[in-house]
Coordinates of C-alpha atoms in Angstrom, one line a residue:
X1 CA 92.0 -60.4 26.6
X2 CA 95.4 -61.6 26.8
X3 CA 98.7 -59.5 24.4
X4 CA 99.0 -63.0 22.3
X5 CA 94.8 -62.9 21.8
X6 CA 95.2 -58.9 21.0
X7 CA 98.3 -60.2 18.1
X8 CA 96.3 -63.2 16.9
X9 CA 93.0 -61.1 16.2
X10 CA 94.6 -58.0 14.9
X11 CA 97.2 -60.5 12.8
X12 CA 93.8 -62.7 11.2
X13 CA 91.7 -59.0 10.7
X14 CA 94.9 -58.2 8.4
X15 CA 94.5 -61.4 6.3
X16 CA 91.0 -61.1 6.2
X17 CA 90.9 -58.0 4.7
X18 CA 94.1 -57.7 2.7
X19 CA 95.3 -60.9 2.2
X20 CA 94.7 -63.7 -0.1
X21 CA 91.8 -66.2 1.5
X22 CA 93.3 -69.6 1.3
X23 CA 91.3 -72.4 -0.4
X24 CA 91.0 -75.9 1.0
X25 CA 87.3 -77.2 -0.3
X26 CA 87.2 -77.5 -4.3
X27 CA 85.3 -74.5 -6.1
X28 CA 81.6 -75.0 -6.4
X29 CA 80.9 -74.6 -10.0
X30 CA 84.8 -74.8 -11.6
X31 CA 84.1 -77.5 -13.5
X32 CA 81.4 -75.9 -15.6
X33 CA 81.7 -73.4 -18.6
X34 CA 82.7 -69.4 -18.2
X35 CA 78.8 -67.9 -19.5
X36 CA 79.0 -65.7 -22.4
X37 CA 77.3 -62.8 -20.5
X38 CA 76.7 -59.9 -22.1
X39 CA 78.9 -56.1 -20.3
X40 CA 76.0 -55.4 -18.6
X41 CA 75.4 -58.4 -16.9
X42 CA 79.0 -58.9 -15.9
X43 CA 79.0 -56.3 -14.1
X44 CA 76.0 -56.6 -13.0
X45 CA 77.2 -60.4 -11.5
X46 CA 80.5 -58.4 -10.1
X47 CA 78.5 -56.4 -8.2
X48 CA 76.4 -58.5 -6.5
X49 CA 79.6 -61.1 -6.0
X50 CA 81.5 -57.9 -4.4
X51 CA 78.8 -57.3 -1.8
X52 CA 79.0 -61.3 -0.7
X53 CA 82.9 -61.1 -0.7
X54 CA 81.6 -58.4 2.0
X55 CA 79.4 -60.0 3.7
X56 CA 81.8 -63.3 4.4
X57 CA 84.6 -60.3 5.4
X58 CA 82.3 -59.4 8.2
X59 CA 81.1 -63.1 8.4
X60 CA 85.0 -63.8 9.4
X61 CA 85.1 -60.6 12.0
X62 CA 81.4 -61.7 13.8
X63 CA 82.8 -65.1 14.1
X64 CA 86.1 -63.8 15.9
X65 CA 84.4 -61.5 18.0
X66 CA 82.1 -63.9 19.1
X67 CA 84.7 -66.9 19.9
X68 CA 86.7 -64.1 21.6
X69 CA 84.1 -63.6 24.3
X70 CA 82.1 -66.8 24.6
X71 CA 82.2 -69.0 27.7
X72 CA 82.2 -72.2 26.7
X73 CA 85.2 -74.3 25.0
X74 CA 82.7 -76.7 23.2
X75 CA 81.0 -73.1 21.4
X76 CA 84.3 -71.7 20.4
X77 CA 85.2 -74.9 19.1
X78 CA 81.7 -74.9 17.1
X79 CA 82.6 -71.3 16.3
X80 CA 85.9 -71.7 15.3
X81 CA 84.4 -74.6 12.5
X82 CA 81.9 -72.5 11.3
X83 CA 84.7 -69.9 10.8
X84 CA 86.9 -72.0 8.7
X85 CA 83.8 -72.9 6.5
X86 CA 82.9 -69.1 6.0
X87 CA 86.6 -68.5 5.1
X88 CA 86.2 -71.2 2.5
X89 CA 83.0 -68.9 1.1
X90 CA 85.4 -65.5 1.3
X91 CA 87.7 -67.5 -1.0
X92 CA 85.4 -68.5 -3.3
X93 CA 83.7 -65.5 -3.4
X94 CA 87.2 -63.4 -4.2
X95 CA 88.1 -65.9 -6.5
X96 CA 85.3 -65.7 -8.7
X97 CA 84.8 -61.7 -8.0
X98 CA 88.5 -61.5 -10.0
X99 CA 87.1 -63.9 -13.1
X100 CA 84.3 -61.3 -13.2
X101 CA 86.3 -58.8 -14.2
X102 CA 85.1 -57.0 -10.1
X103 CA 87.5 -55.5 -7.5
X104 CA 86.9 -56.0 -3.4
X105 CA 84.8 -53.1 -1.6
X106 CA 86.7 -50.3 -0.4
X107 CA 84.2 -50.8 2.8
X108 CA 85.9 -53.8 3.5
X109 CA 88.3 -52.8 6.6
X110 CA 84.8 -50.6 8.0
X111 CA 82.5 -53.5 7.5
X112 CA 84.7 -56.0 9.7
X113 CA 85.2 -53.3 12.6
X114 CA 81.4 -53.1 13.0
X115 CA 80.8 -56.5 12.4
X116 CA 83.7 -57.6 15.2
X117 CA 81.8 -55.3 17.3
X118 CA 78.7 -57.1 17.1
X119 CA 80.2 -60.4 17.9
X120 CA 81.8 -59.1 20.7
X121 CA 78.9 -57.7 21.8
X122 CA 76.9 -60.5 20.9
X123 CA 79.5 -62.9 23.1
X124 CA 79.6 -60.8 26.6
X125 CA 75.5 -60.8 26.1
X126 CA 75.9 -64.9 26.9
X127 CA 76.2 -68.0 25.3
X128 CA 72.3 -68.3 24.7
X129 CA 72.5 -64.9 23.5
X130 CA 75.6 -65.6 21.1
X131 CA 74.1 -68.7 19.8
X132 CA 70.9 -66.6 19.1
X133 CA 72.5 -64.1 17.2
X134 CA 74.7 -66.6 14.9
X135 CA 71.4 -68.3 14.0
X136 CA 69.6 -65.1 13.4
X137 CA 72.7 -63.8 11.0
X138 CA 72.7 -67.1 9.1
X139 CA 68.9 -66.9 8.7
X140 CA 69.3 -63.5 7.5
X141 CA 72.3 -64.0 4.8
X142 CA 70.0 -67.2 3.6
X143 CA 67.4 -64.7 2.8
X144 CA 70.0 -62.5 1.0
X145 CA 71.5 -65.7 -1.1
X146 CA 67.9 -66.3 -1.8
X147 CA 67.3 -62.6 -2.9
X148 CA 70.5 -62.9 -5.2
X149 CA 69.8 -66.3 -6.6
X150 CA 66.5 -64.7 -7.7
X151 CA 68.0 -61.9 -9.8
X152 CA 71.5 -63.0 -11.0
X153 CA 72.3 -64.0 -14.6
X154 CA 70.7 -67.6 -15.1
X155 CA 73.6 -67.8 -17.2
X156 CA 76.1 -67.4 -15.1
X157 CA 76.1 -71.1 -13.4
X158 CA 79.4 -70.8 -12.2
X159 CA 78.2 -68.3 -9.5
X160 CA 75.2 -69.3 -8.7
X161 CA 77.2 -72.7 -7.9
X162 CA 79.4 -71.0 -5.3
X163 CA 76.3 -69.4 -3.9
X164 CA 74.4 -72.4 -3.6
X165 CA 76.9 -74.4 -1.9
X166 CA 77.0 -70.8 0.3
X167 CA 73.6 -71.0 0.9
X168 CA 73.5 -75.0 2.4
X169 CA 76.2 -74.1 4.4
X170 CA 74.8 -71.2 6.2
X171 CA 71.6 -73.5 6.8
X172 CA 74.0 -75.6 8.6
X173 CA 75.4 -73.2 10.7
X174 CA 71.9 -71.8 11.8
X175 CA 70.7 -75.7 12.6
X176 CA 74.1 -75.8 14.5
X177 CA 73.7 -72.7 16.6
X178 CA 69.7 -74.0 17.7
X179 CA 70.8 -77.6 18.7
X180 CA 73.2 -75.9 21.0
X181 CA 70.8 -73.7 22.4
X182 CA 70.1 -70.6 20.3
X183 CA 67.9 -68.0 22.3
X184 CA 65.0 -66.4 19.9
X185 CA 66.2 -62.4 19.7
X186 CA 63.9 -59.3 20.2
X187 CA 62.4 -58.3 17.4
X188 CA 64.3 -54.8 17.4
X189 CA 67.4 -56.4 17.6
X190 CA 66.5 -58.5 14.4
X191 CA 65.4 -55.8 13.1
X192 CA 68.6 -53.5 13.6
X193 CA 70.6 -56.0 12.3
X194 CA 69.0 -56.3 9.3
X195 CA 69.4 -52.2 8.8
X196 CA 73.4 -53.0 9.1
X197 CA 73.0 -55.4 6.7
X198 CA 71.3 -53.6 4.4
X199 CA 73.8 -50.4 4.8
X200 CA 76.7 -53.0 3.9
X201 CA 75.0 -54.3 1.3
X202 CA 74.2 -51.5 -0.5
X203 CA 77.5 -49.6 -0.1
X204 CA 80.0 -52.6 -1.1
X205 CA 77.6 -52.9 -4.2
X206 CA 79.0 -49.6 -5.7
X207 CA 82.3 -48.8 -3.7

């Protein structure tokens, strides 16, 4: 890894987690009425928004790790797409995180180290490999959109907007990462990363 590599990634881990996500694609869902939601449910919906503002954190820093170490220019380029639409989905999520009245996880800077880690990882393993995690990730995170969908304030239609539009993207990326030759992973190594998942999760909901 070159010094001007080493600047870039430590420069776009700083923005990621501190700074302001830019926003290029219109909001899912601004066009419709704020929901009267009761104090309960809006925190409630804060909650659950703070732990996918995490998740697309660590959905920036797997994406970097794994363009960092993967072979092939016409992957990184794939990678480096997917990327820009996950940064469109930390946007949205932080943007409506602050109309819920929420705050950004304090696990923030810990979940993108581990989840650069992975994609590093993930990269060296080989491009198969790589492609096989993605898919595996964005299967996963569609199951967690799913999960949330199922429990979040019917009300609230300007979330469940953003996580929609969330949700069809990720099925994109996982369709993406199989045409260009995704390898199926171990069951344990599903299995782990859905324990890391579940440890995020469940930590940026309270902190």
């Amino acid at each position: 890894m070159s010094a001007d590599q080493l600047i870039i990634g430590f420069d776009r881990a700083l923005r990621t987690v501190f700074a302001t996500a830019p926003l290029s694609r219109p909001l899912p869902g601004a066009a419709l009425p704020e929901a009267e939601l009761s104090d309960a449910e809006r925190q409630a919906a804060a909650a659950l928004m703070r732990v996918n503002h995490c998740g697309e954190v660590s959905a920036q820093a797997l994406y970097q790790g794994q363009a960092l170490t993967c072979r092939q220019p016409a992957l990184r380029r794939a990678l480096a797409q997917a990327a820009h639409e996950e940064l469109e989905h930390l946007a949205w999520t932080e943007r409506r995180l602050a109309e819920l009245g929420g705050h950004k996880s304090l696990l923030n800077p810990v979940c993108y180290l581990g989840a650069f880690s992975m994609g590093v990882l993930s990269g060296a393993a080989g491009d198969d490999w790589n492609l096989g995690f993605l898919a595996e990730t964005e299967c996963q995170v569609e199951a967690h959109l799913d999960g949330h969908l199922a429990v979040w304030p019917v009300a609230d239609q300007r979330s469940r907007a953003i996580l929609e539009q969330m949700k069809q993207d990720e099925i994109g990326h996982a369709r993406m990462a199989v045409r260009l030759g995704a390898r199926d992973l171990p069951a344990p190594v599903k299995g782990a990363m859905r324990l890391f998942a579940r440890l995020m999760t469940g930590g940026a909901r309270y902190v």
